[in-house]
């Protein structure tokens, strides 16, 4: 396992050279977890171009034992002000240019770092670790696979137990589903579960309320599980009782759009073109104005991370990226449909991680 994190730090060091810095002060906790395996709530990491023997990890006294277990292969120092401590050490060691994660540092923190780095040149180097996190290795993909499986099983249990029935509230269903995910190995939901019944299903990110599920209405559920820090993300839309013609129409449309989007998830594909592949199906049906959000996003240690699959997105997909494909059609005051999967970009066809049926399920 330690070689696993050491390889990531080695890959980061090659980016340091390209960025013209001698070291990188890592302060984002997810990036620290990615590089070291540390899961505590306070830490900083000074990655030196010279190798792991010059790289320093800092946390506070609450994590003395935990850090010895999770980060045994790096020099460790203890200080509550972890980033400040490493900044002082960088100055003492007379490092040259030192990068910092400017996208994660507040103005106040930056002012403090500038004072401490008075003998070292501090350089903005945003997104270096995130570049590495874009493409998942097989261990990360396995964690994503398990997170998706936990969500799939929980949804199957919910439906089999009659959990989507008239009279239950959106909040009832959300809490029920989250508890079932815990029972299948999740350490917690990826985000606050969305359960949107009836007309609320036309609100893309509706928050569950005491609204009651009723016959004739859609029930849209957007949810995910977390395993080993990695998140799943899936949306399924159900209908209670016999669907009306308009419900069948928009469901079938979203289903076709989602299939087109998934087929476009290929190495080398422009992210904007993936969005276009799905969006075009909805636009051609005259409902383009009823699909008002991007097609999808990356998923990993964060449930929303790069890349962005949107008309305004920039970049191309690479094998190993994990993304969602989630088109929707929303009719205000009536109801809406979204179908979402988590997939891994592979050579040939993508690997589908969320396996719950995408046929219209009538409950």
Short mmCIF file of C-alpha atoms in Angstrom, two decimals:
data_model
loop_
_atom_site.label_atom_id
_atom_site.label_comp_id
_atom_site.label_asym_id
_atom_site.label_seq_id
_atom_site.Cartn_x
_atom_site.Cartn_y
_atom_site.Cartn_z
CA UNK A 1 0.00 0.00 0.00
CA UNK A 2 2.80 2.45 0.80
CA UNK A 3 4.28 1.97 -2.68
CA UNK A 4 0.85 2.88 -4.00
CA UNK A 5 1.04 6.36 -2.43
CA UNK A 6 4.75 6.69 -3.14
CA UNK A 7 4.09 6.26 -6.87
CA UNK A 8 1.54 9.07 -6.74
CA UNK A 9 4.02 11.40 -5.07
CA UNK A 10 6.62 10.44 -7.68
CA UNK A 11 4.15 11.37 -10.42
CA UNK A 12 3.51 14.68 -8.68
CA UNK A 13 7.23 15.42 -8.57
CA UNK A 14 7.38 15.26 -12.35
CA UNK A 15 4.69 17.95 -12.43
CA UNK A 16 6.73 20.07 -10.03
CA UNK A 17 9.62 20.03 -12.46
CA UNK A 18 7.31 21.05 -15.30
CA UNK A 19 5.96 23.91 -13.14
CA UNK A 20 9.42 25.15 -12.27
CA UNK A 21 9.11 24.72 -8.51
CA UNK A 22 11.27 22.84 -6.05
CA UNK A 23 8.47 21.80 -3.71
CA UNK A 24 4.71 21.95 -3.30
CA UNK A 25 2.84 22.81 -0.12
CA UNK A 26 -0.31 20.66 -0.22
CA UNK A 27 -3.08 21.88 2.07
CA UNK A 28 -6.26 20.39 0.61
CA UNK A 29 -7.20 17.38 2.76
CA UNK A 30 -8.50 15.31 -0.17
CA UNK A 31 -5.26 15.85 -2.04
CA UNK A 32 -3.32 14.89 1.09
CA UNK A 33 -5.39 11.73 1.37
CA UNK A 34 -4.70 10.95 -2.28
CA UNK A 35 -0.94 11.36 -1.79
CA UNK A 36 -0.51 9.76 1.63
CA UNK A 37 -3.64 7.84 2.71
CA UNK A 38 -4.16 10.12 5.73
CA UNK A 39 -7.85 10.46 6.67
CA UNK A 40 -7.72 12.95 9.54
CA UNK A 41 -9.14 16.47 9.64
CA UNK A 42 -5.93 18.51 9.92
CA UNK A 43 -2.74 18.10 7.91
CA UNK A 44 -0.36 19.63 5.43
CA UNK A 45 2.25 18.06 3.18
CA UNK A 46 5.44 19.50 1.75
CA UNK A 47 6.36 17.44 -1.31
CA UNK A 48 10.00 17.97 -2.29
CA UNK A 49 11.34 17.36 -5.78
CA UNK A 50 14.29 15.53 -4.23
CA UNK A 51 12.17 12.57 -3.20
CA UNK A 52 10.26 11.13 -0.27
CA UNK A 53 13.25 11.37 2.04
CA UNK A 54 12.89 15.17 1.81
CA UNK A 55 9.10 15.24 1.88
CA UNK A 56 7.48 16.22 5.20
CA UNK A 57 4.02 15.47 6.55
CA UNK A 58 2.51 17.51 9.37
CA UNK A 59 -0.58 16.99 11.51
CA UNK A 60 -1.46 17.72 15.14
CA UNK A 61 -1.26 15.73 18.34
CA UNK A 62 -4.75 14.29 18.02
CA UNK A 63 -3.48 12.17 15.14
CA UNK A 64 -0.15 10.97 16.53
CA UNK A 65 -1.14 7.30 16.48
CA UNK A 66 -3.31 7.51 13.36
CA UNK A 67 -0.65 9.28 11.31
CA UNK A 68 1.99 6.76 12.40
CA UNK A 69 -0.23 4.03 10.97
CA UNK A 70 -1.45 5.81 7.84
CA UNK A 71 1.73 7.73 6.93
CA UNK A 72 4.65 5.65 8.25
CA UNK A 73 6.87 6.28 5.25
CA UNK A 74 7.33 10.05 5.52
CA UNK A 75 9.01 12.35 7.99
CA UNK A 76 6.24 13.49 10.35
CA UNK A 77 6.06 16.57 12.53
CA UNK A 78 3.27 17.61 14.89
CA UNK A 79 1.86 21.11 14.99
CA UNK A 80 -1.71 22.37 15.15
CA UNK A 81 -0.92 25.01 12.51
CA UNK A 82 0.23 22.39 10.01
CA UNK A 83 0.59 24.56 6.91
CA UNK A 84 2.34 27.31 8.85
CA UNK A 85 4.75 24.81 10.39
CA UNK A 86 5.73 23.43 6.99
CA UNK A 87 6.11 26.94 5.64
CA UNK A 88 8.57 27.67 8.44
CA UNK A 89 10.47 24.46 7.73
CA UNK A 90 10.63 25.31 4.03
CA UNK A 91 12.17 28.64 4.92
CA UNK A 92 14.65 27.01 7.32
CA UNK A 93 15.72 24.56 4.61
CA UNK A 94 16.13 27.49 2.21
CA UNK A 95 14.05 25.84 -0.49
CA UNK A 96 13.88 27.58 -3.82
CA UNK A 97 10.55 28.19 -5.47
CA UNK A 98 7.71 26.55 -3.54
CA UNK A 99 4.29 26.07 -5.07
CA UNK A 100 1.03 26.27 -3.17
CA UNK A 101 -2.52 25.22 -3.95
CA UNK A 102 -3.88 28.67 -4.67
CA UNK A 103 -7.36 27.36 -5.43
CA UNK A 104 -7.63 26.05 -1.87
CA UNK A 105 -5.98 28.89 0.06
CA UNK A 106 -7.91 31.86 1.41
CA UNK A 107 -6.65 35.44 1.12
CA UNK A 108 -5.93 35.43 4.86
CA UNK A 109 -3.96 32.18 4.65
CA UNK A 110 -2.03 33.49 1.67
CA UNK A 111 -1.00 36.62 3.56
CA UNK A 112 0.25 34.46 6.42
CA UNK A 113 2.20 32.20 4.06
CA UNK A 114 3.84 35.18 2.35
CA UNK A 115 5.21 36.34 5.69
CA UNK A 116 6.53 32.90 6.55
CA UNK A 117 8.00 32.42 3.08
CA UNK A 118 9.93 35.67 3.23
CA UNK A 119 13.12 33.81 2.31
CA UNK A 120 11.48 31.49 -0.21
CA UNK A 121 9.66 32.39 -3.42
CA UNK A 122 6.01 31.35 -3.15
CA UNK A 123 4.44 30.41 -6.49
CA UNK A 124 0.80 29.79 -7.41
CA UNK A 125 0.49 26.23 -8.75
CA UNK A 126 -3.22 25.44 -8.90
CA UNK A 127 -4.54 22.01 -9.76
CA UNK A 128 -1.37 19.92 -9.86
CA UNK A 129 -2.69 17.08 -7.69
CA UNK A 130 -6.08 17.34 -9.36
CA UNK A 131 -4.35 16.63 -12.69
CA UNK A 132 -3.25 13.29 -11.29
CA UNK A 133 -6.68 12.60 -9.81
CA UNK A 134 -8.37 12.96 -13.21
CA UNK A 135 -7.37 9.45 -14.27
CA UNK A 136 -8.17 6.75 -11.72
CA UNK A 137 -6.01 3.71 -11.14
CA UNK A 138 -7.51 0.27 -10.73
CA UNK A 139 -7.59 0.48 -6.94
CA UNK A 140 -9.60 3.70 -7.13
CA UNK A 141 -11.92 2.17 -9.71
CA UNK A 142 -12.52 -0.80 -7.44
CA UNK A 143 -13.54 1.56 -4.63
CA UNK A 144 -15.89 3.33 -7.04
CA UNK A 145 -17.25 -0.04 -8.14
CA UNK A 146 -18.00 -1.00 -4.53
CA UNK A 147 -19.64 2.36 -3.84
CA UNK A 148 -21.87 1.94 -6.87
CA UNK A 149 -22.73 -1.62 -5.82
CA UNK A 150 -23.75 -0.44 -2.35
CA UNK A 151 -26.09 2.10 -3.92
CA UNK A 152 -27.50 -0.43 -6.40
CA UNK A 153 -28.26 -2.95 -3.66
CA UNK A 154 -29.83 -0.36 -1.39
CA UNK A 155 -32.15 0.82 -4.16
CA UNK A 156 -33.14 -2.75 -4.98
CA UNK A 157 -33.93 -3.37 -1.30
CA UNK A 158 -35.95 -0.17 -1.06
CA UNK A 159 -38.11 -1.00 -4.06
CA UNK A 160 -38.52 -4.69 -3.09
CA UNK A 161 -39.65 -3.68 0.41
CA UNK A 162 -42.34 -1.39 -0.97
CA UNK A 163 -40.43 1.72 0.08
CA UNK A 164 -41.84 3.75 -2.82
CA UNK A 165 -45.52 3.79 -2.00
CA UNK A 166 -48.24 6.40 -1.70
CA UNK A 167 -48.33 8.04 1.70
CA UNK A 168 -44.59 8.02 2.41
CA UNK A 169 -42.85 11.37 2.43
CA UNK A 170 -39.78 12.33 0.43
CA UNK A 171 -37.87 12.55 3.72
CA UNK A 172 -39.01 9.04 4.71
CA UNK A 173 -37.66 7.62 1.48
CA UNK A 174 -34.35 9.53 1.64
CA UNK A 175 -33.62 8.37 5.19
CA UNK A 176 -34.64 4.81 4.38
CA UNK A 177 -32.37 4.66 1.35
CA UNK A 178 -29.40 6.15 3.19
CA UNK A 179 -29.77 3.59 6.00
CA UNK A 180 -29.91 0.78 3.48
CA UNK A 181 -26.69 2.01 1.85
CA UNK A 182 -24.99 1.84 5.24
CA UNK A 183 -26.16 -1.75 5.52
CA UNK A 184 -24.43 -2.54 2.23
CA UNK A 185 -21.01 -1.19 3.20
CA UNK A 186 -21.28 2.55 2.61
CA UNK A 187 -19.62 4.81 5.18
CA UNK A 188 -22.16 7.50 4.37
CA UNK A 189 -24.08 9.09 1.51
CA UNK A 190 -22.07 10.81 -1.20
CA UNK A 191 -24.29 13.87 -0.76
CA UNK A 192 -27.70 14.71 0.66
CA UNK A 193 -30.03 12.26 -1.06
CA UNK A 194 -32.51 13.84 -3.46
CA UNK A 195 -36.02 12.41 -3.43
CA UNK A 196 -38.44 14.45 -5.51
CA UNK A 197 -42.07 13.36 -5.84
CA UNK A 198 -44.75 14.54 -8.23
CA UNK A 199 -44.26 18.10 -9.44
CA UNK A 200 -41.09 18.33 -7.32
CA UNK A 201 -39.39 15.96 -9.75
CA UNK A 202 -39.23 18.89 -12.19
CA UNK A 203 -36.76 20.61 -9.82
CA UNK A 204 -33.30 19.24 -10.72
CA UNK A 205 -31.79 19.50 -7.22
CA UNK A 206 -34.89 19.44 -5.05
CA UNK A 207 -34.32 18.87 -1.34
CA UNK A 208 -36.56 16.25 0.27
CA UNK A 209 -39.51 17.61 2.22
CA UNK A 210 -42.63 16.28 3.89
CA UNK A 211 -44.27 16.13 0.45
CA UNK A 212 -46.12 12.83 0.08
CA UNK A 213 -45.67 10.29 -2.71
CA UNK A 214 -48.93 9.93 -4.60
CA UNK A 215 -50.35 7.74 -7.34
CA UNK A 216 -49.77 9.08 -10.81
CA UNK A 217 -46.59 10.97 -9.94
CA UNK A 218 -42.93 10.55 -10.76
CA UNK A 219 -40.42 9.86 -8.00
CA UNK A 220 -36.90 10.99 -8.92
CA UNK A 221 -34.09 9.72 -6.68
CA UNK A 222 -30.54 11.06 -7.01
CA UNK A 223 -28.16 9.44 -4.51
CA UNK A 224 -24.80 7.82 -3.91
CA UNK A 225 -22.73 5.78 -1.47
CA UNK A 226 -19.19 6.30 -0.21
CA UNK A 227 -16.60 3.50 0.10
CA UNK A 228 -12.96 4.14 1.08
CA UNK A 229 -13.55 7.84 0.44
CA UNK A 230 -14.79 7.31 -3.13
CA UNK A 231 -18.28 8.33 -4.21
CA UNK A 232 -20.94 6.90 -6.45
CA UNK A 233 -23.66 8.97 -8.13
CA UNK A 234 -26.84 7.63 -9.69
CA UNK A 235 -30.32 8.88 -10.53
CA UNK A 236 -33.36 6.76 -11.27
CA UNK A 237 -36.92 7.96 -11.90
CA UNK A 238 -39.97 5.87 -11.03
CA UNK A 239 -43.67 6.34 -11.52
CA UNK A 240 -46.32 5.38 -8.98
CA UNK A 241 -49.22 3.63 -10.67
CA UNK A 242 -49.98 3.54 -14.39
CA UNK A 243 -47.93 6.17 -16.22
CA UNK A 244 -49.64 8.79 -18.34
CA UNK A 245 -48.72 9.15 -22.00
CA UNK A 246 -46.70 12.32 -21.35
CA UNK A 247 -44.71 10.54 -18.65
CA UNK A 248 -43.87 7.65 -20.96
CA UNK A 249 -42.90 10.12 -23.68
CA UNK A 250 -40.37 12.12 -21.69
CA UNK A 251 -39.00 9.03 -19.97
CA UNK A 252 -38.32 7.36 -23.30
CA UNK A 253 -36.72 10.57 -24.59
CA UNK A 254 -34.37 10.87 -21.61
CA UNK A 255 -33.56 7.18 -21.86
CA UNK A 256 -32.49 7.61 -25.49
CA UNK A 257 -30.47 10.72 -24.68
CA UNK A 258 -28.72 8.99 -21.81
CA UNK A 259 -27.83 6.02 -24.02
CA UNK A 260 -26.39 8.39 -26.64
CA UNK A 261 -24.33 10.15 -23.99
CA UNK A 262 -22.96 6.89 -22.61
CA UNK A 263 -21.99 5.70 -26.10
CA UNK A 264 -20.01 8.92 -26.59
CA UNK A 265 -17.88 8.34 -23.48
CA UNK A 266 -14.70 7.31 -25.29
CA UNK A 267 -10.99 8.07 -24.93
CA UNK A 268 -10.13 11.19 -26.89
CA UNK A 269 -13.70 12.48 -27.02
CA UNK A 270 -14.13 16.21 -26.43
CA UNK A 271 -16.19 16.69 -23.28
CA UNK A 272 -18.38 19.22 -25.09
CA UNK A 273 -19.09 16.66 -27.81
CA UNK A 274 -20.20 14.10 -25.23
CA UNK A 275 -22.67 16.66 -23.91
CA UNK A 276 -23.79 17.39 -27.46
CA UNK A 277 -24.40 13.71 -28.21
CA UNK A 278 -27.01 13.45 -25.47
CA UNK A 279 -28.34 16.99 -25.64
CA UNK A 280 -28.91 16.71 -29.37
CA UNK A 281 -31.45 13.94 -28.84
CA UNK A 282 -33.47 16.18 -26.54
CA UNK A 283 -33.05 19.26 -28.74
CA UNK A 284 -34.21 17.34 -31.81
CA UNK A 285 -37.36 16.41 -29.91
CA UNK A 286 -38.09 20.09 -29.33
CA UNK A 287 -37.36 19.95 -25.61
CA UNK A 288 -33.91 21.52 -25.46
CA UNK A 289 -35.12 24.30 -23.15
CA UNK A 290 -36.27 21.68 -20.66
CA UNK A 291 -32.74 20.31 -20.17
CA UNK A 292 -30.99 23.14 -18.38
CA UNK A 293 -27.86 21.64 -16.84
CA UNK A 294 -24.63 19.99 -17.98
CA UNK A 295 -24.57 16.35 -18.96
CA UNK A 296 -22.22 15.14 -16.26
CA UNK A 297 -19.06 15.46 -14.22
CA UNK A 298 -16.11 13.57 -12.89
CA UNK A 299 -16.47 11.55 -9.71
CA UNK A 300 -13.92 10.19 -7.24
CA UNK A 301 -12.77 11.48 -3.87
CA UNK A 302 -15.30 14.23 -4.54
CA UNK A 303 -18.72 13.53 -5.92
CA UNK A 304 -18.30 16.50 -8.27
CA UNK A 305 -14.82 16.91 -9.73
CA UNK A 306 -13.18 17.35 -13.12
CA UNK A 307 -13.85 16.82 -15.94
CA UNK A 308 -17.04 18.72 -16.68
CA UNK A 309 -19.21 17.18 -19.39
CA UNK A 310 -20.98 20.32 -20.56
CA UNK A 311 -21.41 22.46 -23.65
CA UNK A 312 -18.89 24.87 -22.11
CA UNK A 313 -16.53 22.10 -20.98
CA UNK A 314 -12.93 22.05 -22.18
CA UNK A 315 -10.69 19.05 -22.67
CA UNK A 316 -10.85 15.45 -23.75
CA UNK A 317 -11.62 12.19 -22.00
CA UNK A 318 -8.88 9.68 -21.20
CA UNK A 319 -9.09 6.00 -20.32
CA UNK A 320 -9.45 5.66 -16.57
CA UNK A 321 -11.53 8.77 -15.99
CA UNK A 322 -14.74 8.22 -14.01
CA UNK A 323 -17.70 10.36 -15.10
CA UNK A 324 -21.45 10.62 -14.82
CA UNK A 325 -23.94 10.89 -17.68
CA UNK A 326 -27.19 12.43 -16.47
CA UNK A 327 -29.52 14.11 -18.97
CA UNK A 328 -32.96 15.20 -17.84
CA UNK A 329 -36.19 16.75 -19.01
CA UNK A 330 -38.13 18.88 -16.53
CA UNK A 331 -41.67 20.18 -16.97
CA UNK A 332 -42.34 22.77 -14.24
CA UNK A 333 -45.52 22.09 -12.29
CA UNK A 334 -45.88 18.59 -13.77
CA UNK A 335 -42.78 16.50 -13.24
CA UNK A 336 -39.41 15.56 -14.60
CA UNK A 337 -37.11 12.68 -15.44
CA UNK A 338 -33.38 12.25 -14.97
CA UNK A 339 -31.39 9.07 -15.59
CA UNK A 340 -27.81 9.03 -14.36
CA UNK A 341 -25.01 6.51 -14.34
CA UNK A 342 -21.41 6.46 -13.16
CA UNK A 343 -19.04 5.11 -15.81
CA UNK A 344 -15.33 4.57 -16.31
CA UNK A 345 -13.81 5.57 -19.63
CA UNK A 346 -12.28 2.50 -21.24
CA UNK A 347 -10.82 1.66 -24.63
CA UNK A 348 -13.75 0.52 -26.74
CA UNK A 349 -16.87 0.90 -24.61
CA UNK A 350 -17.12 2.48 -21.16
CA UNK A 351 -17.47 0.36 -18.03
CA UNK A 352 -20.86 0.91 -16.42
CA UNK A 353 -20.61 0.91 -12.63
CA UNK A 354 -24.23 1.66 -11.71
CA UNK A 355 -26.24 -1.37 -12.74
CA UNK A 356 -29.81 -0.66 -11.60
CA UNK A 357 -32.29 -0.99 -14.43
CA UNK A 358 -32.98 2.05 -16.57
CA UNK A 359 -36.30 0.78 -17.81
CA UNK A 360 -39.31 2.72 -16.52
CA UNK A 361 -40.20 1.01 -13.24
CA UNK A 362 -43.83 1.31 -12.17
CA UNK A 363 -44.32 0.89 -8.42
#
